[in-house]
Amino acid sequence: MNNIILVAETGSDIPKDIAEEMGIFLVPMHVTMGENTFDDGTFPVEKICEYYNDTNKIPKTSGSSPQDFIKVFDEIHRLYPDKQILHLAYSAVTTCSYQSALIASENRDYVTSIDTKQVSIGQGAVVIQTARYLKENPNVTMDELIKEVRNICSSTRMSFIPGKLEYLRAGGRVSNAVFIGGKILRVHPSIEIENGYLVAKKKYRGKIEGIVTKLIEEYSNMQNLDKKEVYLIWSIGLPDTVRKAAEDKAKEIGFEKIRWMQTGCVITTHGGPGSFGIVGFSK
């Protein structure tokens, strides 16, 4: 049994059952709707869309606070006083969570934090891959694991097509020009994660079913993704026909294991319903 426990934010969108199975502790991020703030993961993601439809306003998201981390760090230390904690953080340039963890780790020499420079399923993929490595290498030291994590982070690639650009615009993730162009010309920009930032890249035009298959093929080739495994991202509202087309394309180009992951409340607030994405590991 290894001596290291992994921690990530709920914004990693790792399902609770997988987190429990792999021994991953999750620290809540937060979503504010009107005057009420909720812990991410404690309410159905459908409420994000309902709030927007009812108010024409986008909920606000916020990172985990120092107190959120202190609560989890201390609980882990109480249960496993001889173990170390490795926090694999949500992209530090997008939220305060990483900084909050550093504050919370003061006077807790058993805690180490690393910025994954990923969000949502991108971060989740890094954490899951790290958990697998830990299981396969139970005697790994913290220094050795950190080196492996940095390799995993450097090879992780994520791109997604937002379902509704107004969600990204309201959150300041895309410019007004990109939003207007998308609305008028029915253009769907792909959003890639580069050094932690969400960057608008190639613009796709047409029906979403054709767009997602193009994205899978083009992004896989461009990033030279390892065909052993791929994560396909979907948010509430993405039609089943689109999911089937995406999975068929992933199989066609040779992915051996296809893992579907649904976006949670934080990233759905920014990408909106009907979003699709892909996460893989560059060879």
PDB file of C-alpha atoms in Angstrom, residues 4-259:
ATOM      1  CA  ILE A   4       0.624   9.024  -0.816  1.00  0.00           C
ATOM      2  CA  ILE A   5      -2.992  10.210  -1.090  1.00  0.00           C
ATOM      3  CA  LEU A   6      -4.265  12.263  -4.016  1.00  0.00           C
ATOM      4  CA  VAL A   7      -6.470  15.342  -3.728  1.00  0.00           C
ATOM      5  CA  ALA A   8      -8.216  17.318  -6.482  1.00  0.00           C
ATOM      6  CA  GLU A   9     -11.001  19.850  -6.805  1.00  0.00           C
ATOM      7  CA  THR A  10     -14.541  18.803  -7.729  1.00  0.00           C
ATOM      8  CA  GLY A  11     -14.023  20.850 -10.908  1.00  0.00           C
ATOM      9  CA  SER A  12     -11.936  17.929 -12.177  1.00  0.00           C
ATOM     10  CA  ASP A  13     -15.308  16.267 -12.862  1.00  0.00           C
ATOM     11  CA  ILE A  14     -14.149  12.917 -11.510  1.00  0.00           C
ATOM     12  CA  PRO A  15     -17.333  10.988 -10.617  1.00  0.00           C
ATOM     13  CA  LYS A  16     -17.675  10.300  -6.905  1.00  0.00           C
ATOM     14  CA  ASP A  17     -17.720   6.531  -7.395  1.00  0.00           C
ATOM     15  CA  ILE A  18     -14.434   6.613  -9.317  1.00  0.00           C
ATOM     16  CA  ALA A  19     -12.876   8.931  -6.708  1.00  0.00           C
ATOM     17  CA  GLU A  20     -13.885   6.550  -3.916  1.00  0.00           C
ATOM     18  CA  GLU A  21     -12.662   3.510  -5.829  1.00  0.00           C
ATOM     19  CA  MET A  22      -9.271   5.105  -6.516  1.00  0.00           C
ATOM     20  CA  GLY A  23      -8.884   6.742  -3.105  1.00  0.00           C
ATOM     21  CA  ILE A  24      -9.016  10.312  -4.445  1.00  0.00           C
ATOM     22  CA  PHE A  25     -10.261  13.040  -2.090  1.00  0.00           C
ATOM     23  CA  LEU A  26     -12.241  15.898  -3.669  1.00  0.00           C
ATOM     24  CA  VAL A  27     -12.317  19.493  -2.420  1.00  0.00           C
ATOM     25  CA  PRO A  28     -15.444  21.480  -3.360  1.00  0.00           C
ATOM     26  CA  MET A  29     -15.403  24.395  -5.749  1.00  0.00           C
ATOM     27  CA  HIS A  30     -18.460  26.660  -5.698  1.00  0.00           C
ATOM     28  CA  VAL A  31     -21.299  27.956  -7.865  1.00  0.00           C
ATOM     29  CA  THR A  32     -23.329  31.075  -7.062  1.00  0.00           C
ATOM     30  CA  MET A  33     -26.844  31.538  -8.398  1.00  0.00           C
ATOM     31  CA  GLY A  34     -28.372  34.808  -7.316  1.00  0.00           C
ATOM     32  CA  GLU A  35     -27.723  35.253  -3.616  1.00  0.00           C
ATOM     33  CA  ASN A  36     -27.090  31.571  -2.956  1.00  0.00           C
ATOM     34  CA  THR A  37     -23.726  29.818  -3.170  1.00  0.00           C
ATOM     35  CA  PHE A  38     -23.550  26.024  -3.423  1.00  0.00           C
ATOM     36  CA  ASP A  39     -20.761  23.473  -3.248  1.00  0.00           C
ATOM     37  CA  ASP A  40     -20.035  22.048  -6.677  1.00  0.00           C
ATOM     38  CA  GLY A  41     -21.312  18.491  -6.954  1.00  0.00           C
ATOM     39  CA  THR A  42     -24.033  18.855  -4.328  1.00  0.00           C
ATOM     40  CA  PHE A  43     -26.829  19.696  -6.771  1.00  0.00           C
ATOM     41  CA  PRO A  44     -27.898  18.473 -10.245  1.00  0.00           C
ATOM     42  CA  VAL A  45     -26.094  20.112 -13.166  1.00  0.00           C
ATOM     43  CA  GLU A  46     -29.518  20.743 -14.731  1.00  0.00           C
ATOM     44  CA  LYS A  47     -29.981  23.602 -12.273  1.00  0.00           C
ATOM     45  CA  ILE A  48     -27.255  25.574 -14.081  1.00  0.00           C
ATOM     46  CA  CYS A  49     -29.300  25.586 -17.276  1.00  0.00           C
ATOM     47  CA  GLU A  50     -32.572  26.177 -15.439  1.00  0.00           C
ATOM     48  CA  TYR A  51     -31.106  29.232 -13.726  1.00  0.00           C
ATOM     49  CA  TYR A  52     -29.909  30.671 -17.048  1.00  0.00           C
ATOM     50  CA  ASN A  53     -33.249  29.973 -18.748  1.00  0.00           C
ATOM     51  CA  ASP A  54     -35.177  31.600 -15.888  1.00  0.00           C
ATOM     52  CA  THR A  55     -32.959  34.669 -15.376  1.00  0.00           C
ATOM     53  CA  ASN A  56     -30.947  35.042 -18.591  1.00  0.00           C
ATOM     54  CA  LYS A  57     -27.917  35.230 -16.310  1.00  0.00           C
ATOM     55  CA  ILE A  58     -24.943  32.887 -16.056  1.00  0.00           C
ATOM     56  CA  PRO A  59     -24.165  31.507 -12.581  1.00  0.00           C
ATOM     57  CA  LYS A  60     -20.818  32.552 -11.117  1.00  0.00           C
ATOM     58  CA  THR A  61     -18.150  30.029 -10.203  1.00  0.00           C
ATOM     59  CA  SER A  62     -15.425  30.309  -7.599  1.00  0.00           C
ATOM     60  CA  GLY A  63     -12.486  28.170  -6.614  1.00  0.00           C
ATOM     61  CA  SER A  64     -11.949  26.234  -3.418  1.00  0.00           C
ATOM     62  CA  SER A  65     -11.086  28.407  -0.420  1.00  0.00           C
ATOM     63  CA  PRO A  66      -8.209  27.836   2.021  1.00  0.00           C
ATOM     64  CA  GLN A  67     -10.775  26.638   4.560  1.00  0.00           C
ATOM     65  CA  ASP A  68     -12.109  24.077   2.063  1.00  0.00           C
ATOM     66  CA  PHE A  69      -8.600  22.646   1.726  1.00  0.00           C
ATOM     67  CA  ILE A  70      -7.850  22.827   5.451  1.00  0.00           C
ATOM     68  CA  LYS A  71     -10.956  20.766   6.152  1.00  0.00           C
ATOM     69  CA  VAL A  72      -9.939  18.034   3.689  1.00  0.00           C
ATOM     70  CA  PHE A  73      -6.220  18.079   4.533  1.00  0.00           C
ATOM     71  CA  ASP A  74      -6.936  17.762   8.250  1.00  0.00           C
ATOM     72  CA  GLU A  75      -9.470  14.980   7.733  1.00  0.00           C
ATOM     73  CA  ILE A  76      -6.980  12.978   5.651  1.00  0.00           C
ATOM     74  CA  HIS A  77      -4.240  13.574   8.237  1.00  0.00           C
ATOM     75  CA  ARG A  78      -6.579  12.431  11.015  1.00  0.00           C
ATOM     76  CA  LEU A  79      -7.400   9.217   9.149  1.00  0.00           C
ATOM     77  CA  TYR A  80      -3.893   8.580   7.776  1.00  0.00           C
ATOM     78  CA  PRO A  81      -1.391  10.455   9.976  1.00  0.00           C
ATOM     79  CA  ASP A  82       1.650   8.778   8.400  1.00  0.00           C
ATOM     80  CA  LYS A  83       0.747   9.503   4.780  1.00  0.00           C
ATOM     81  CA  GLN A  84       1.640  12.380   2.494  1.00  0.00           C
ATOM     82  CA  ILE A  85      -0.852  14.336   0.403  1.00  0.00           C
ATOM     83  CA  LEU A  86      -0.376  15.302  -3.244  1.00  0.00           C
ATOM     84  CA  HIS A  87      -2.828  17.916  -4.493  1.00  0.00           C
ATOM     85  CA  LEU A  88      -3.183  17.967  -8.290  1.00  0.00           C
ATOM     86  CA  ALA A  89      -4.679  21.402  -8.855  1.00  0.00           C
ATOM     87  CA  TYR A  90      -7.164  22.902 -11.294  1.00  0.00           C
ATOM     88  CA  SER A  91      -5.392  25.351 -13.633  1.00  0.00           C
ATOM     89  CA  ALA A  92      -3.949  28.112 -11.441  1.00  0.00           C
ATOM     90  CA  VAL A  93      -4.513  30.848 -14.044  1.00  0.00           C
ATOM     91  CA  THR A  94      -8.268  30.222 -14.093  1.00  0.00           C
ATOM     92  CA  THR A  95      -9.114  30.066 -10.396  1.00  0.00           C
ATOM     93  CA  CYS A  96      -7.801  30.741  -6.880  1.00  0.00           C
ATOM     94  CA  SER A  97      -7.817  27.064  -5.855  1.00  0.00           C
ATOM     95  CA  TYR A  98      -4.101  26.423  -6.268  1.00  0.00           C
ATOM     96  CA  GLN A  99      -3.216  29.500  -4.214  1.00  0.00           C
ATOM     97  CA  SER A 100      -5.793  28.493  -1.608  1.00  0.00           C
ATOM     98  CA  ALA A 101      -4.141  25.100  -1.301  1.00  0.00           C
ATOM     99  CA  LEU A 102      -0.729  26.701  -0.799  1.00  0.00           C
ATOM    100  CA  ILE A 103      -2.163  28.853   1.993  1.00  0.00           C
ATOM    101  CA  ALA A 104      -3.837  25.822   3.569  1.00  0.00           C
ATOM    102  CA  SER A 105      -0.624  23.780   3.411  1.00  0.00           C
ATOM    103  CA  GLU A 106       1.326  26.236   5.557  1.00  0.00           C
ATOM    104  CA  ASN A 107       2.561  24.389   8.658  1.00  0.00           C
ATOM    105  CA  ARG A 108       1.431  21.117   7.041  1.00  0.00           C
ATOM    106  CA  ASP A 109       4.673  19.645   5.748  1.00  0.00           C
ATOM    107  CA  TYR A 110       2.861  16.532   4.553  1.00  0.00           C
ATOM    108  CA  VAL A 111       1.091  18.421   1.717  1.00  0.00           C
ATOM    109  CA  THR A 112       2.443  19.124  -1.790  1.00  0.00           C
ATOM    110  CA  SER A 113       0.518  20.917  -4.565  1.00  0.00           C
ATOM    111  CA  ILE A 114       1.138  20.806  -8.313  1.00  0.00           C
ATOM    112  CA  ASP A 115      -0.626  22.931 -10.924  1.00  0.00           C
ATOM    113  CA  THR A 116      -1.882  20.492 -13.599  1.00  0.00           C
ATOM    114  CA  LYS A 117      -2.561  23.440 -15.940  1.00  0.00           C
ATOM    115  CA  GLN A 118      -5.756  21.646 -16.903  1.00  0.00           C
ATOM    116  CA  VAL A 119      -9.462  22.088 -16.212  1.00  0.00           C
ATOM    117  CA  SER A 120     -12.438  19.741 -15.989  1.00  0.00           C
ATOM    118  CA  ILE A 121     -11.830  16.323 -17.566  1.00  0.00           C
ATOM    119  CA  GLY A 122      -8.300  17.384 -18.529  1.00  0.00           C
ATOM    120  CA  GLN A 123      -7.463  17.694 -14.840  1.00  0.00           C
ATOM    121  CA  GLY A 124      -9.502  14.578 -14.106  1.00  0.00           C
ATOM    122  CA  ALA A 125      -7.496  12.575 -16.653  1.00  0.00           C
ATOM    123  CA  VAL A 126      -4.228  13.661 -15.019  1.00  0.00           C
ATOM    124  CA  VAL A 127      -5.501  12.635 -11.579  1.00  0.00           C
ATOM    125  CA  ILE A 128      -6.858   9.263 -12.748  1.00  0.00           C
ATOM    126  CA  GLN A 129      -3.650   8.492 -14.628  1.00  0.00           C
ATOM    127  CA  THR A 130      -1.652   9.378 -11.506  1.00  0.00           C
ATOM    128  CA  ALA A 131      -3.865   7.163  -9.333  1.00  0.00           C
ATOM    129  CA  ARG A 132      -3.232   4.254 -11.704  1.00  0.00           C
ATOM    130  CA  TYR A 133       0.504   4.861 -11.536  1.00  0.00           C
ATOM    131  CA  LEU A 134       0.341   4.872  -7.735  1.00  0.00           C
ATOM    132  CA  LYS A 135      -1.500   1.553  -7.724  1.00  0.00           C
ATOM    133  CA  GLU A 136       1.085   0.021 -10.040  1.00  0.00           C
ATOM    134  CA  ASN A 137       4.001   1.511  -8.067  1.00  0.00           C
ATOM    135  CA  PRO A 138       3.019   1.330  -4.380  1.00  0.00           C
ATOM    136  CA  ASN A 139       6.529   2.079  -3.140  1.00  0.00           C
ATOM    137  CA  VAL A 140       7.085   5.215  -5.208  1.00  0.00           C
ATOM    138  CA  THR A 141       8.503   8.214  -3.340  1.00  0.00           C
ATOM    139  CA  MET A 142       6.949  11.672  -3.487  1.00  0.00           C
ATOM    140  CA  ASP A 143       9.853  12.996  -5.579  1.00  0.00           C
ATOM    141  CA  GLU A 144       9.485  10.132  -8.041  1.00  0.00           C
ATOM    142  CA  LEU A 145       5.724  10.633  -8.250  1.00  0.00           C
ATOM    143  CA  ILE A 146       6.072  14.377  -8.841  1.00  0.00           C
ATOM    144  CA  LYS A 147       8.377  13.658 -11.765  1.00  0.00           C
ATOM    145  CA  GLU A 148       5.817  11.242 -13.225  1.00  0.00           C
ATOM    146  CA  VAL A 149       2.977  13.731 -12.700  1.00  0.00           C
ATOM    147  CA  ARG A 150       4.872  16.424 -14.576  1.00  0.00           C
ATOM    148  CA  ASN A 151       5.307  14.000 -17.473  1.00  0.00           C
ATOM    149  CA  ILE A 152       1.576  13.209 -17.434  1.00  0.00           C
ATOM    150  CA  CYS A 153       0.652  16.902 -17.331  1.00  0.00           C
ATOM    151  CA  SER A 154       2.981  17.751 -20.211  1.00  0.00           C
ATOM    152  CA  SER A 155       1.407  15.077 -22.419  1.00  0.00           C
ATOM    153  CA  THR A 156      -2.257  15.785 -21.587  1.00  0.00           C
ATOM    154  CA  ARG A 157      -4.235  17.454 -24.374  1.00  0.00           C
ATOM    155  CA  MET A 158      -7.788  18.821 -24.198  1.00  0.00           C
ATOM    156  CA  SER A 159     -10.057  20.492 -26.742  1.00  0.00           C
ATOM    157  CA  PHE A 160     -13.796  21.114 -26.629  1.00  0.00           C
ATOM    158  CA  ILE A 161     -16.634  22.695 -28.566  1.00  0.00           C
ATOM    159  CA  PRO A 162     -18.866  24.795 -26.290  1.00  0.00           C
ATOM    160  CA  GLY A 163     -22.574  24.265 -26.635  1.00  0.00           C
ATOM    161  CA  LYS A 164     -23.457  27.929 -26.194  1.00  0.00           C
ATOM    162  CA  LEU A 165     -20.932  30.731 -26.645  1.00  0.00           C
ATOM    163  CA  GLU A 166     -22.923  33.106 -24.445  1.00  0.00           C
ATOM    164  CA  TYR A 167     -21.867  31.033 -21.425  1.00  0.00           C
ATOM    165  CA  LEU A 168     -18.182  31.463 -22.293  1.00  0.00           C
ATOM    166  CA  ARG A 169     -18.608  35.142 -23.139  1.00  0.00           C
ATOM    167  CA  ALA A 170     -20.371  35.866 -19.855  1.00  0.00           C
ATOM    168  CA  GLY A 171     -17.519  34.203 -17.999  1.00  0.00           C
ATOM    169  CA  GLY A 172     -14.922  36.200 -19.942  1.00  0.00           C
ATOM    170  CA  ARG A 173     -13.523  33.091 -21.636  1.00  0.00           C
ATOM    171  CA  VAL A 174     -14.062  34.302 -25.227  1.00  0.00           C
ATOM    172  CA  SER A 175     -14.114  37.776 -26.734  1.00  0.00           C
ATOM    173  CA  ASN A 176     -17.268  39.563 -27.795  1.00  0.00           C
ATOM    174  CA  ALA A 177     -16.026  39.436 -31.399  1.00  0.00           C
ATOM    175  CA  VAL A 178     -15.762  35.648 -31.296  1.00  0.00           C
ATOM    176  CA  PHE A 179     -19.244  35.461 -29.776  1.00  0.00           C
ATOM    177  CA  ILE A 180     -20.858  37.718 -32.386  1.00  0.00           C
ATOM    178  CA  GLY A 181     -19.100  35.921 -35.232  1.00  0.00           C
ATOM    179  CA  GLY A 182     -20.283  32.593 -33.909  1.00  0.00           C
ATOM    180  CA  LYS A 183     -23.886  33.745 -33.598  1.00  0.00           C
ATOM    181  CA  ILE A 184     -24.102  35.369 -37.038  1.00  0.00           C
ATOM    182  CA  LEU A 185     -22.108  32.825 -39.052  1.00  0.00           C
ATOM    183  CA  ARG A 186     -23.050  29.792 -36.938  1.00  0.00           C
ATOM    184  CA  VAL A 187     -19.394  29.104 -36.369  1.00  0.00           C
ATOM    185  CA  HIS A 188     -18.294  26.865 -33.484  1.00  0.00           C
ATOM    186  CA  PRO A 189     -14.768  27.640 -32.235  1.00  0.00           C
ATOM    187  CA  SER A 190     -12.836  24.850 -30.583  1.00  0.00           C
ATOM    188  CA  ILE A 191     -11.408  25.774 -27.193  1.00  0.00           C
ATOM    189  CA  GLU A 192      -8.039  24.273 -26.305  1.00  0.00           C
ATOM    190  CA  ILE A 193      -6.188  24.296 -23.011  1.00  0.00           C
ATOM    191  CA  GLU A 194      -2.755  25.832 -23.492  1.00  0.00           C
ATOM    192  CA  ASN A 195      -0.489  26.333 -20.475  1.00  0.00           C
ATOM    193  CA  GLY A 196      -3.585  26.473 -18.301  1.00  0.00           C
ATOM    194  CA  TYR A 197      -5.488  29.012 -20.397  1.00  0.00           C
ATOM    195  CA  LEU A 198      -8.666  28.413 -22.416  1.00  0.00           C
ATOM    196  CA  VAL A 199      -7.788  29.541 -25.939  1.00  0.00           C
ATOM    197  CA  ALA A 200     -10.151  29.811 -28.918  1.00  0.00           C
ATOM    198  CA  LYS A 201      -8.595  27.953 -31.849  1.00  0.00           C
ATOM    199  CA  LYS A 202      -9.945  26.470 -35.080  1.00  0.00           C
ATOM    200  CA  LYS A 203     -13.442  27.495 -36.117  1.00  0.00           C
ATOM    201  CA  TYR A 204     -15.842  24.799 -37.303  1.00  0.00           C
ATOM    202  CA  ARG A 205     -19.001  25.408 -39.295  1.00  0.00           C
ATOM    203  CA  GLY A 206     -21.957  23.101 -39.807  1.00  0.00           C
ATOM    204  CA  LYS A 207     -24.016  20.658 -37.799  1.00  0.00           C
ATOM    205  CA  ILE A 208     -22.644  19.545 -34.449  1.00  0.00           C
ATOM    206  CA  GLU A 209     -22.602  15.865 -35.461  1.00  0.00           C
ATOM    207  CA  GLY A 210     -20.173  16.573 -38.284  1.00  0.00           C
ATOM    208  CA  ILE A 211     -18.158  18.994 -36.188  1.00  0.00           C
ATOM    209  CA  VAL A 212     -17.427  16.537 -33.368  1.00  0.00           C
ATOM    210  CA  THR A 213     -16.225  13.830 -35.756  1.00  0.00           C
ATOM    211  CA  LYS A 214     -13.924  16.333 -37.474  1.00  0.00           C
ATOM    212  CA  LEU A 215     -12.608  17.497 -34.100  1.00  0.00           C
ATOM    213  CA  ILE A 216     -11.817  13.945 -32.973  1.00  0.00           C
ATOM    214  CA  GLU A 217      -9.966  13.074 -36.175  1.00  0.00           C
ATOM    215  CA  GLU A 218      -8.118  16.353 -36.647  1.00  0.00           C
ATOM    216  CA  TYR A 219      -7.168  16.905 -33.014  1.00  0.00           C
ATOM    217  CA  SER A 220      -6.043  13.294 -32.564  1.00  0.00           C
ATOM    218  CA  ASN A 221      -3.764  13.543 -35.578  1.00  0.00           C
ATOM    219  CA  MET A 222      -2.489  17.022 -34.790  1.00  0.00           C
ATOM    220  CA  GLN A 223      -1.594  16.122 -31.206  1.00  0.00           C
ATOM    221  CA  ASN A 224      -0.432  12.579 -32.037  1.00  0.00           C
ATOM    222  CA  LEU A 225      -2.665  11.154 -29.315  1.00  0.00           C
ATOM    223  CA  ASP A 226      -1.887   7.733 -27.898  1.00  0.00           C
ATOM    224  CA  LYS A 227      -4.558   5.327 -29.167  1.00  0.00           C
ATOM    225  CA  LYS A 228      -4.632   3.257 -25.967  1.00  0.00           C
ATOM    226  CA  GLU A 229      -7.260   5.510 -24.346  1.00  0.00           C
ATOM    227  CA  VAL A 230      -9.298   8.624 -24.977  1.00  0.00           C
ATOM    228  CA  TYR A 231     -11.740  10.604 -22.852  1.00  0.00           C
ATOM    229  CA  LEU A 232     -14.816  11.957 -24.641  1.00  0.00           C
ATOM    230  CA  ILE A 233     -16.490  14.855 -22.865  1.00  0.00           C
ATOM    231  CA  TRP A 234     -20.194  15.624 -22.956  1.00  0.00           C
ATOM    232  CA  SER A 235     -22.456  18.049 -21.170  1.00  0.00           C
ATOM    233  CA  ILE A 236     -26.172  17.843 -20.544  1.00  0.00           C
ATOM    234  CA  GLY A 237     -28.126  18.455 -23.731  1.00  0.00           C
ATOM    235  CA  LEU A 238     -25.717  16.770 -26.150  1.00  0.00           C
ATOM    236  CA  PRO A 239     -27.886  14.520 -28.360  1.00  0.00           C
ATOM    237  CA  ASP A 240     -27.385  10.762 -28.208  1.00  0.00           C
ATOM    238  CA  THR A 241     -26.920  10.731 -32.000  1.00  0.00           C
ATOM    239  CA  VAL A 242     -23.912  13.017 -31.609  1.00  0.00           C
ATOM    240  CA  ARG A 243     -22.437  10.819 -28.885  1.00  0.00           C
ATOM    241  CA  LYS A 244     -22.842   7.745 -31.090  1.00  0.00           C
ATOM    242  CA  ALA A 245     -21.202   9.494 -34.057  1.00  0.00           C
ATOM    243  CA  ALA A 246     -18.315  10.571 -31.817  1.00  0.00           C
ATOM    244  CA  GLU A 247     -17.780   7.101 -30.412  1.00  0.00           C
ATOM    245  CA  ASP A 248     -17.951   5.506 -33.861  1.00  0.00           C
ATOM    246  CA  LYS A 249     -15.315   7.935 -35.135  1.00  0.00           C
ATOM    247  CA  ALA A 250     -13.056   7.281 -32.131  1.00  0.00           C
ATOM    248  CA  LYS A 251     -13.265   3.546 -32.775  1.00  0.00           C
ATOM    249  CA  GLU A 252     -12.718   4.049 -36.503  1.00  0.00           C
ATOM    250  CA  ILE A 253      -9.424   5.867 -36.004  1.00  0.00           C
ATOM    251  CA  GLY A 254      -8.165   3.237 -33.586  1.00  0.00           C
ATOM    252  CA  PHE A 255      -8.780   4.249 -29.969  1.00  0.00           C
ATOM    253  CA  GLU A 256      -8.767   1.065 -27.918  1.00  0.00           C
ATOM    254  CA  LYS A 257     -10.511   2.366 -24.782  1.00  0.00           C
ATOM    255  CA  ILE A 258     -13.138   5.116 -24.903  1.00  0.00           C
ATOM    256  CA  ARG A 259     -14.178   6.663 -21.603  1.00  0.00           C
TER     257      ARG A 259
END
